[in-house]
Coordinates of C-alpha atoms (C1' of nucleotides) in Angstrom, one line a residue:
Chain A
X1 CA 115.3 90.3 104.3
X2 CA 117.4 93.1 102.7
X3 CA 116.3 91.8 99.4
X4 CA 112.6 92.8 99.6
X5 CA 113.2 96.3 99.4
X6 CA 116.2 96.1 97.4
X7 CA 115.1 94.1 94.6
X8 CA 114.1 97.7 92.4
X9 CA 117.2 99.9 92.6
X10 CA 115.2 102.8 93.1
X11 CA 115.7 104.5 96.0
X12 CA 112.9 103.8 99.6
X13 CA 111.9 107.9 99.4
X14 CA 111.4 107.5 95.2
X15 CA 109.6 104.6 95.9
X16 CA 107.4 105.6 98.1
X17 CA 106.7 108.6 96.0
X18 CA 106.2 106.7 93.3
X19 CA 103.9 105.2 95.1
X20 CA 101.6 108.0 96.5
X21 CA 102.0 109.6 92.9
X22 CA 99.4 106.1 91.6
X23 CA 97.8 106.9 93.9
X24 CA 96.4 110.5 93.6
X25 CA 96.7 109.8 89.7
X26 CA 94.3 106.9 90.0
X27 CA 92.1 108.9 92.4
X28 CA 92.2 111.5 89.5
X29 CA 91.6 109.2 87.0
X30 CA 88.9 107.3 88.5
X31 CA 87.0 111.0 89.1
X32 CA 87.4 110.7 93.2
X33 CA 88.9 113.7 92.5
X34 CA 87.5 115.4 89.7
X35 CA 88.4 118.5 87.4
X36 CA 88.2 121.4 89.3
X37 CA 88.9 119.5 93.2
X38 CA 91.2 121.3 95.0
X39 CA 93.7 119.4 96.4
X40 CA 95.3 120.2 99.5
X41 CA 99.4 119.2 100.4
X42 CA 99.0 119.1 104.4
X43 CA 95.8 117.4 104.3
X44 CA 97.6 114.9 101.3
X45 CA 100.3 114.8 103.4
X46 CA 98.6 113.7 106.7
X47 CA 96.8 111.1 105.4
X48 CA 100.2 109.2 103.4
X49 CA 102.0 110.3 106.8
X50 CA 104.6 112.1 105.5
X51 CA 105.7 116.2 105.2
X52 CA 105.0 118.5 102.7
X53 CA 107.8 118.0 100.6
X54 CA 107.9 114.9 99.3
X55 CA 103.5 115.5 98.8
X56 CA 105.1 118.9 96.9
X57 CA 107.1 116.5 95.0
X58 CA 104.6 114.3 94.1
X59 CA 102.0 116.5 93.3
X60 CA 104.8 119.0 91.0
X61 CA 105.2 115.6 89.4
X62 CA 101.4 115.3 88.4
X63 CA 101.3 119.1 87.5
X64 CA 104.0 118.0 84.7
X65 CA 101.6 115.3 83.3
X66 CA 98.9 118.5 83.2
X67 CA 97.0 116.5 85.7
X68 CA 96.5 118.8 88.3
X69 CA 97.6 122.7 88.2
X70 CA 99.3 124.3 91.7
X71 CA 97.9 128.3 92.1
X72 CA 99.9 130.4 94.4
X73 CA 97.2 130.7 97.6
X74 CA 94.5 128.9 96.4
X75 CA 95.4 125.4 95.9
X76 CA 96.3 122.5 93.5
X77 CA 93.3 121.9 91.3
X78 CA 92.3 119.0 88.8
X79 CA 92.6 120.3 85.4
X80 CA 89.9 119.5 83.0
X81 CA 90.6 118.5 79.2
X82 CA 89.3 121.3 76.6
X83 CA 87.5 119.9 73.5
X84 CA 90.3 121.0 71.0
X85 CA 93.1 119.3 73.2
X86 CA 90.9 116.1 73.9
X87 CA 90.5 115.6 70.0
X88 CA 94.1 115.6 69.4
X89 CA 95.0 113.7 72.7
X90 CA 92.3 110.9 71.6
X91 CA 93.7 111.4 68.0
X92 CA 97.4 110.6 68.7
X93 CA 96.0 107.2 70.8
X94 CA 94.5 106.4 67.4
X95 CA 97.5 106.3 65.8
X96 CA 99.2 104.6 68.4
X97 CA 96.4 102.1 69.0
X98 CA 96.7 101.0 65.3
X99 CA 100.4 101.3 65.4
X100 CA 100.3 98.8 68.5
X101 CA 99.5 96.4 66.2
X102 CA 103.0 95.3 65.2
X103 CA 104.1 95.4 68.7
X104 CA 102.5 93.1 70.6
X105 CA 104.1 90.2 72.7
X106 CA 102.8 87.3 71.2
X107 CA 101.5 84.6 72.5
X108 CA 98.4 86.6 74.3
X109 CA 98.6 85.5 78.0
X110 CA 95.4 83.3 78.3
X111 CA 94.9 85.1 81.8
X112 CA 94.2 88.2 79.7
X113 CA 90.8 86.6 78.3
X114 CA 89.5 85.7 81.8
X115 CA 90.5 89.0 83.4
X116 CA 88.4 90.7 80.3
X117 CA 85.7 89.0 80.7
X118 CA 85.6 89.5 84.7
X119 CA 85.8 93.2 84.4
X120 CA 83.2 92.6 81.5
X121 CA 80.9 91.4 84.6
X122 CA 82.0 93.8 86.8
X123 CA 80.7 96.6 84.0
X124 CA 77.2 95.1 84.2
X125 CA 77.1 94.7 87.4
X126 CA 77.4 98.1 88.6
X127 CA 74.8 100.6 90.1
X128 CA 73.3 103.4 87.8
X129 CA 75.4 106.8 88.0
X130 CA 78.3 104.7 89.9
X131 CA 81.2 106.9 87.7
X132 CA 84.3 105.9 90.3
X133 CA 82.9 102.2 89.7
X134 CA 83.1 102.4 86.2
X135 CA 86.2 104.3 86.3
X136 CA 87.9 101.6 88.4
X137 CA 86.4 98.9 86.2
X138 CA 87.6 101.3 83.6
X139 CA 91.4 101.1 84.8
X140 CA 91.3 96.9 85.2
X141 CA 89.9 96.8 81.5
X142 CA 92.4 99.5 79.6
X143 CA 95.9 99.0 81.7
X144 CA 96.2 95.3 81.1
X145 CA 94.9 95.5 77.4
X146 CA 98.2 97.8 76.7
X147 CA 100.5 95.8 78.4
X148 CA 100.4 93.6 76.0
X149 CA 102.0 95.7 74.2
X150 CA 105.9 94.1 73.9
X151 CA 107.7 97.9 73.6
X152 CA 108.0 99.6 76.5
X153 CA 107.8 103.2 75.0
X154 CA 105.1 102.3 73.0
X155 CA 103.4 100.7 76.1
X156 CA 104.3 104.2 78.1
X157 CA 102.9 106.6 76.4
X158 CA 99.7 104.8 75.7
X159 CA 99.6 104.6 79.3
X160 CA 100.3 108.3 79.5
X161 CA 97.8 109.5 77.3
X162 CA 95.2 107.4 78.9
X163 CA 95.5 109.1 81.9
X164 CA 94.9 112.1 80.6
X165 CA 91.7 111.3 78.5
X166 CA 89.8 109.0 81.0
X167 CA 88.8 111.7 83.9
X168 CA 87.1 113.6 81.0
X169 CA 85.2 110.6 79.6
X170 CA 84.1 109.9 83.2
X171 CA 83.0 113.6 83.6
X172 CA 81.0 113.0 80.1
X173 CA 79.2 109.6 81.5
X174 CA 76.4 111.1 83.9
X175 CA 74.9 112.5 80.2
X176 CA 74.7 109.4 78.6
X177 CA 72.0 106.6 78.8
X178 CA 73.5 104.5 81.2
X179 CA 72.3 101.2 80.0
X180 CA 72.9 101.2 76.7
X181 CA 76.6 102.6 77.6
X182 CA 77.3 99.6 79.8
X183 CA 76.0 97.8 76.4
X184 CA 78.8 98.9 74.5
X185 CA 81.6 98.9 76.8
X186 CA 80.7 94.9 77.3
X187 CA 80.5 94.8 73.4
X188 CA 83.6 96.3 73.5
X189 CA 85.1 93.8 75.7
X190 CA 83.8 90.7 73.7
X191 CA 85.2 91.9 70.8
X192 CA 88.9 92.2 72.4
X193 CA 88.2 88.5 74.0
X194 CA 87.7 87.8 70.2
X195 CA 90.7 89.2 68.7
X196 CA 93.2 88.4 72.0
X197 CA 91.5 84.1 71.0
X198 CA 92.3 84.3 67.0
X199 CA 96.1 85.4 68.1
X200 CA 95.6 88.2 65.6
X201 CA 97.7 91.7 67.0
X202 CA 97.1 93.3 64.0
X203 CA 93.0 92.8 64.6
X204 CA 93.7 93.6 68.2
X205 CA 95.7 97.0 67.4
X206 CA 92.5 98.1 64.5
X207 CA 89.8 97.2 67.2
X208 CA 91.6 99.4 69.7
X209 CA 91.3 102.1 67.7
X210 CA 88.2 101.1 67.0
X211 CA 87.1 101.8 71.0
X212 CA 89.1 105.2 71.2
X213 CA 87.4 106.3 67.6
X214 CA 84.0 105.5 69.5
X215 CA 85.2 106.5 72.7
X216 CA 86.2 110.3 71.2
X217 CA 83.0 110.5 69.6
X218 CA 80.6 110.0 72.8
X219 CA 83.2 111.9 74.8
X220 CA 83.1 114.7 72.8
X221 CA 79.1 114.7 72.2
X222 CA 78.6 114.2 76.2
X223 CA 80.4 117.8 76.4
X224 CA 78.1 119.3 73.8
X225 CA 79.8 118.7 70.6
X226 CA 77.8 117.2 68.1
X227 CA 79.7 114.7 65.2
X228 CA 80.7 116.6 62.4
X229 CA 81.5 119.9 64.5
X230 CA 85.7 120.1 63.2
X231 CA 86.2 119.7 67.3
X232 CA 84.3 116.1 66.7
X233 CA 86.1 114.9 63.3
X234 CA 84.3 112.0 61.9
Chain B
X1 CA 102.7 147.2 82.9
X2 CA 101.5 144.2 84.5
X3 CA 100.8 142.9 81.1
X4 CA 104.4 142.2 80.4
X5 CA 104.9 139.8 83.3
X6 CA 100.8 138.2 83.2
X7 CA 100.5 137.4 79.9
X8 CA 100.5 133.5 80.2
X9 CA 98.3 131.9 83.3
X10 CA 101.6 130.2 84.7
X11 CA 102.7 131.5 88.2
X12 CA 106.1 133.7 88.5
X13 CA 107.4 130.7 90.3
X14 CA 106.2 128.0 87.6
X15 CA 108.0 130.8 84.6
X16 CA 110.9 130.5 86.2
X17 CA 111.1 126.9 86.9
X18 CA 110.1 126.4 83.2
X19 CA 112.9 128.3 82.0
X20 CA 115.6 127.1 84.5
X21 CA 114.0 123.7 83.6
X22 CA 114.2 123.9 79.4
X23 CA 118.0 125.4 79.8
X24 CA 119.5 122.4 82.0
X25 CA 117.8 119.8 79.5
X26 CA 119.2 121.7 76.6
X27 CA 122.3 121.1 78.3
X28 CA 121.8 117.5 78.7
X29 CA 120.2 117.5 75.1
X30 CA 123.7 118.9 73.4
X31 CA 126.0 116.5 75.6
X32 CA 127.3 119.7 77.5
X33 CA 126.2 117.5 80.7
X34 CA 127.0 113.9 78.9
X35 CA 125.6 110.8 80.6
X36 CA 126.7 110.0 83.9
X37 CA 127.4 113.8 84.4
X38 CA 126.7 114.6 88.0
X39 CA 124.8 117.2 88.3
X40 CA 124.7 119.1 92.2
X41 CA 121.8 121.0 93.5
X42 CA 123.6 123.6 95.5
X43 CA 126.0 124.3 92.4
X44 CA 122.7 124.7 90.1
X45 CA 120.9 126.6 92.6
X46 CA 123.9 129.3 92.8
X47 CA 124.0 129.6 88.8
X48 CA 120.3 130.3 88.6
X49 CA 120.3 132.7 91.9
X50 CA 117.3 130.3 93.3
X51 CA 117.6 128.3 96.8
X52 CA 117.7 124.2 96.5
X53 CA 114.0 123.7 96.9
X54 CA 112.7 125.4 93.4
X55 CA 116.1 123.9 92.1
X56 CA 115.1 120.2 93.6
X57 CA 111.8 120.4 91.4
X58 CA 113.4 121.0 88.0
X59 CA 115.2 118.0 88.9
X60 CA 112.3 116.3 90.2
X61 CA 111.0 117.1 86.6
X62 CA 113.7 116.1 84.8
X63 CA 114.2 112.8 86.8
X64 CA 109.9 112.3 85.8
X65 CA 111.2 112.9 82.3
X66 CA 114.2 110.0 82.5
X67 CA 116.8 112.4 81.4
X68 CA 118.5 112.4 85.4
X69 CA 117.9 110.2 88.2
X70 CA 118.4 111.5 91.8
X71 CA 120.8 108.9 93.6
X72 CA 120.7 110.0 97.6
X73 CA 123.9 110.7 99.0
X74 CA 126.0 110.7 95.3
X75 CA 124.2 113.3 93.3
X76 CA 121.8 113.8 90.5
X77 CA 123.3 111.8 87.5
X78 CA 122.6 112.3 84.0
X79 CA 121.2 109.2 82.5
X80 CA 122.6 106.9 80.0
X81 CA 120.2 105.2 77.1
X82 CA 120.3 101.0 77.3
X83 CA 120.4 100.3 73.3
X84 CA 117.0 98.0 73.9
X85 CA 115.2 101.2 74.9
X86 CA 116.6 103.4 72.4
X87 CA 115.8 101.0 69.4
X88 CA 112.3 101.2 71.4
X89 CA 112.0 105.0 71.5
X90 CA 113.2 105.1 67.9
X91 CA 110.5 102.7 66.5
X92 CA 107.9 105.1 68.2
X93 CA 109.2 107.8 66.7
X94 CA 109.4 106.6 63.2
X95 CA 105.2 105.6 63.9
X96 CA 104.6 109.2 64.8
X97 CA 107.0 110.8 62.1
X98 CA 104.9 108.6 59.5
X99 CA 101.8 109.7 61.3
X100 CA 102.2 112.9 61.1
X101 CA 102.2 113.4 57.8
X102 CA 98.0 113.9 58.0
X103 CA 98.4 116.6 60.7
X104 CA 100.8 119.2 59.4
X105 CA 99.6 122.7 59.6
X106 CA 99.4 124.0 55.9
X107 CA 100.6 125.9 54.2
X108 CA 104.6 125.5 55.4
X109 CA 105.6 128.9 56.7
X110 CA 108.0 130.3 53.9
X111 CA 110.6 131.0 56.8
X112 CA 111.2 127.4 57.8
X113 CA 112.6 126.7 54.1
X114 CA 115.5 129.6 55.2
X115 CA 116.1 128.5 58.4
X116 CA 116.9 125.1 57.5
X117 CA 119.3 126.2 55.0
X118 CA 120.8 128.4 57.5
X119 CA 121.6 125.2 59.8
X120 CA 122.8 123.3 57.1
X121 CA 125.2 125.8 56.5
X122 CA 126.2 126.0 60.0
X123 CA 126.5 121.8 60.1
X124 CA 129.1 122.1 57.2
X125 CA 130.9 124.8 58.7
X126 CA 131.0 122.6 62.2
X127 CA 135.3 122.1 63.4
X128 CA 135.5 118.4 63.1
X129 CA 134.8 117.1 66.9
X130 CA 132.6 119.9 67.9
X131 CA 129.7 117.7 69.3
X132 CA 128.5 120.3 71.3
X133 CA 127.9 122.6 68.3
X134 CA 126.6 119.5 66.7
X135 CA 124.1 119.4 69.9
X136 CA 123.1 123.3 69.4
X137 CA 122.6 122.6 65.2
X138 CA 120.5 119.5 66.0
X139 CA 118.1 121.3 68.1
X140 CA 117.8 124.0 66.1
X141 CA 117.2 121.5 62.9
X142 CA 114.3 119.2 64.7
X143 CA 112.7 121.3 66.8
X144 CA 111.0 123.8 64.2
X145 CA 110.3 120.8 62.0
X146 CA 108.4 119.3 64.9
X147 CA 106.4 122.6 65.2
X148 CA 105.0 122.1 62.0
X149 CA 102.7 119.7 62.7
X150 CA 99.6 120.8 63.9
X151 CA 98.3 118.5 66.5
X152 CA 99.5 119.3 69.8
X153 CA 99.6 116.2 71.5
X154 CA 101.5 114.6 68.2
X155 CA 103.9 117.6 68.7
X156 CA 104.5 117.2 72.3
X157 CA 105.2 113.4 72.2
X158 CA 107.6 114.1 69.0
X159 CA 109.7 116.2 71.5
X160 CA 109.6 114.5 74.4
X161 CA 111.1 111.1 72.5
X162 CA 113.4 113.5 70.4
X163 CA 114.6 114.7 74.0
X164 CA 114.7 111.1 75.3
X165 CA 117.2 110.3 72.5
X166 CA 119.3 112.9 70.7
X167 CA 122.1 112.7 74.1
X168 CA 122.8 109.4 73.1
X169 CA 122.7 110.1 69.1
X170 CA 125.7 112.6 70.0
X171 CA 127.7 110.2 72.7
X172 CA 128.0 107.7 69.6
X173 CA 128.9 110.7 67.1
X174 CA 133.0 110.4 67.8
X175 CA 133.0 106.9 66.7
X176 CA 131.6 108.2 63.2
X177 CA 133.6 109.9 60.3
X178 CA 132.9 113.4 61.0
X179 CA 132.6 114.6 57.3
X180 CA 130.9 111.9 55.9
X181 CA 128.6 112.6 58.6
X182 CA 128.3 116.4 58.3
X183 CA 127.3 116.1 54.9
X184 CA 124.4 112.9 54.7
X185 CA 122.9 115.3 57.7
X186 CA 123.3 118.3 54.6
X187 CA 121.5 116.1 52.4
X188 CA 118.9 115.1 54.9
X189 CA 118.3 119.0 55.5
X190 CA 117.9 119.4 51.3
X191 CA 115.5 116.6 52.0
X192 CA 113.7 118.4 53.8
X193 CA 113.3 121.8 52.3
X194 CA 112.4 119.9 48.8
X195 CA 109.1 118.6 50.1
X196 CA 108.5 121.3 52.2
X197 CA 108.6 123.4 49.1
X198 CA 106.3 120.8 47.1
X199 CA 103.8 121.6 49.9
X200 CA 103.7 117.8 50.2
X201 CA 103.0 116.5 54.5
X202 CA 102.9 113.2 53.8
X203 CA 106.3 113.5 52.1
X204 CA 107.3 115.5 54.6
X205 CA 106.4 112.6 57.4
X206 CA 107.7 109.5 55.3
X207 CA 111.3 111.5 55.2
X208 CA 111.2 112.4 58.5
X209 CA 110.7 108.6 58.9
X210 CA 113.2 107.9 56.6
X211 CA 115.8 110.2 58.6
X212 CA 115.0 108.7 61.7
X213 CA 115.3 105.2 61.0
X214 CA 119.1 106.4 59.5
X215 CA 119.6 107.9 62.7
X216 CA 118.5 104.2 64.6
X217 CA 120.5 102.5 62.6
X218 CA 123.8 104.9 62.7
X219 CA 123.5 105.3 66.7
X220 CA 123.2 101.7 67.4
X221 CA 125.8 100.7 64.9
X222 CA 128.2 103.3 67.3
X223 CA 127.2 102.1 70.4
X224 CA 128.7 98.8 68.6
X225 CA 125.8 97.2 67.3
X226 CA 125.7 95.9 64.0
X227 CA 123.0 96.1 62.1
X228 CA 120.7 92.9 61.5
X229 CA 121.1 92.3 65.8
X230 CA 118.1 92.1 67.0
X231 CA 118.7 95.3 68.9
X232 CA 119.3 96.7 65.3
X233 CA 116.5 95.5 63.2
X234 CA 116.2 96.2 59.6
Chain C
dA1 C1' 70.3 148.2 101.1
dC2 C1' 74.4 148.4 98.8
dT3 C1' 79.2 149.1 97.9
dG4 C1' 84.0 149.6 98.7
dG5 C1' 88.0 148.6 101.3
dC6 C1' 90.3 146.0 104.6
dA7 C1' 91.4 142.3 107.7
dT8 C1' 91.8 137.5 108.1
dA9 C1' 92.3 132.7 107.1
dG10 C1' 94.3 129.4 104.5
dA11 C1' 96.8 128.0 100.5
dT12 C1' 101.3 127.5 97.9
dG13 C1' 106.5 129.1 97.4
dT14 C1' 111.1 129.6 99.6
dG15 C1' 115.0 129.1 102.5
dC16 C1' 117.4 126.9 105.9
dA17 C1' 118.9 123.4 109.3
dC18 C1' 119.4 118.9 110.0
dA19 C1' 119.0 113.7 109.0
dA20 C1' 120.2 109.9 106.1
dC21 C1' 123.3 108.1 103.0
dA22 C1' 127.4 106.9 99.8
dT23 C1' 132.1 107.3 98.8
dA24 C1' 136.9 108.0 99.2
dG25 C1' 140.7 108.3 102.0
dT26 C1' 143.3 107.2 106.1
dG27 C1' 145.1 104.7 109.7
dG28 C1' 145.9 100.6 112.3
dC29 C1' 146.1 95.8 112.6
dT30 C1' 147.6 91.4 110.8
Chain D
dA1 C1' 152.3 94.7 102.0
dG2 C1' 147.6 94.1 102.2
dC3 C1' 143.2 94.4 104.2
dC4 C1' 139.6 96.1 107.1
dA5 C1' 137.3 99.4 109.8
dC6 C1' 136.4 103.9 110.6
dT7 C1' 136.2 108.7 109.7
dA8 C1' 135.6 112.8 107.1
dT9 C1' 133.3 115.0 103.4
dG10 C1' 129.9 115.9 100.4
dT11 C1' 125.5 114.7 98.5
dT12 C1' 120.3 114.1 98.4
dG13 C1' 116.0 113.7 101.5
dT14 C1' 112.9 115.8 105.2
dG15 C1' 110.7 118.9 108.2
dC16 C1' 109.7 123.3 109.7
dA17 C1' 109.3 128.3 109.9
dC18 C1' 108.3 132.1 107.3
dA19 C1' 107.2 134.8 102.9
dT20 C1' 103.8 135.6 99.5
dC21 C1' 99.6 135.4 97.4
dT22 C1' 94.3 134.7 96.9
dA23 C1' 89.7 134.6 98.1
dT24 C1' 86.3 135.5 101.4
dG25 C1' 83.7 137.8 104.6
dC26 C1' 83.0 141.6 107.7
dC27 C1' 82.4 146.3 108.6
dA28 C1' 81.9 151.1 107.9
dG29 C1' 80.3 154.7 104.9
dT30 C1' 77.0 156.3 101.7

DNA sequence: ACTGGCATAGATGTGCACAACATAGTGGCT
DNA sequence: AGCCACTATGTTGTGCACATCTATGCCAGT
């Protein structure tokens, strides 16, 4: 009995901070809570049923990732992404993406093909303007593409910088044809089921950057930067 | 008046955190607080004339960052390095030294060239043993390297592993011949100034590289792993 | 009608008291 | 002498009351 909560040696209060932390991060990364929501501690801390200090805790944890910001009597708000700092976030997962290449556990799990290609359906399958949809579908499709990455701080900060981008490609969705956007993210998806099949990392790594090269560009043209401007490098 | 204490966006409270923040990790970042150092909130909170609460959320922050983690009922320990994660976080930051070579600001600022010169001098004129002075050198020698490049993100995560690291880089120092070792970090600085004064950032990244994966090779080979180990890849 | 100042409500920041927990030392039993 | 249980001490975790700050809306004066 013991050993189900002991089997992680952290602490039951870090865990369960921990655990409200994914929580609000995915709601902030899936826009239910979008740039600019205010978030509230007491009502945050009603609902996961605990005070305001671990909810303080968690939330001065997600104002060091620059999720959210806390302001003295107003509240703890969603940060949004400026153009210049989303270019050289999505920049840096460039890098990384290509670097990934030589760091990938190999073999591929074959699960990683049939999970693809389920979030692939649940892409298509969604309603018309749905953004917290697609940023759930969104989370399944990136998360378990970079764990296949084999090192861990590799693996982390992909992870890290991922969260920051995605709320701001979700907030850039609603001005792009919908359609044709579902198109390319199921494109998108065939093509890693393709790579992940041949075994190839290095393929794998180059069409992840691929996505995030693509990804930049409509990001940055949904908030009204055209291709070419130096804030949308080509 | 109110200029000089508004003129960044962050909240008194968040200044002060920062700064209380940046000085304890210097002091895990120089070995003044070695691994396994137990740090105690009360003590802390006296030095920096703040109650435990704002004191508990620097170490919130720096148990976030992995440099301390809070253990309830023992204290707030400074964190030790496994060599499988170092050799991880030292692979990423050869990738990003590499990569950063496209995303230096240009032209070098002329001052950089002196200031290095100025550290090397103080490395050479180091009492043999002083790791701590070692500790104060090596910050001052990365860190304005690091803010050469350009990109912000690139920047940030350059740190943040450089944080991650240098404790452990100086716990295996001892075990090294301290002159030998004083003057290959000389030449590494002359390295340095050469291709900044060539004006040449993809030099500039591959030695950065170049000094890192010296710096892999020489901390694992202290913590008693020879090279060729897996751990220790060539 | 408009404007300026003020009161108020509600948010985060701080300090403190107490709970929960781990460790070391001590004393008694075998 | 050795071992076990317990107790004392000191640490982090939690909850609460209050301080501080911001924004809003009301009200009086013009």
């Amino acid at each position: 009995m013991e050993g189900s909560r002991q089997i992680d040696d952290r602490s039951a209060a870090r865990q369960r901070a921990d655990a409200i932390y994914e929580e609000i991060r995915n709601r902030i990364c899936t826009n239910r809570y979008p740039p600019e929501t205010a978030l509230h501690e007491v009502e945050l801390a009603t609902e996961f049923s605990v005070s305001r200090t671990p909810m303080r805790r968690v939330l001065s944890m997600l104002e060091h990732d620059d999720l959210v910001t806390a302001r003295h009597g107003v509240g703890t708000i969603v940060t949004a992404v400026e153009p210049e700092r989303l270019v050289e976030v999505y920049t840096v997962r460039m890098i990384l993406a290509q670097a990934a290449g030589d760091y990938f556990r190999l073999p591929f799990p074959p699960e990683s093909i049939q999970r693809l290609l389920e979030v692939r359906e649940v892409f298509l399958g969604l309603d018309e303007g749905d953004v917290i949809g697609f940023g759930d579908a969104n989370l399944q499709y990136y998360l378990p593409v970079i764990d296949l990455i084999e090192n861990g701080c590799l693996r982390e900060m992909h992870r890290t910088l991922f969260y920051q981008t995605t709320r701001m490609w979700l907030l850039s969705l609603p001005t792009m044809p919908w359609a044709e956007t579902m198109a390319a993210v199921a494109d998108e998806l065939e093509e890693l089921v393709r790579v992940i099949k041949l075994e190839d990392p290095i393929g794998l790594g180059l069409v992840m950057r691929n996505h995030i090269f693509m990804s930049r560009r409509r990001v940055l043209a949904g908030l009204g930067i055209a291709p070419g401007d130096p804030r949308n490098p080509v």
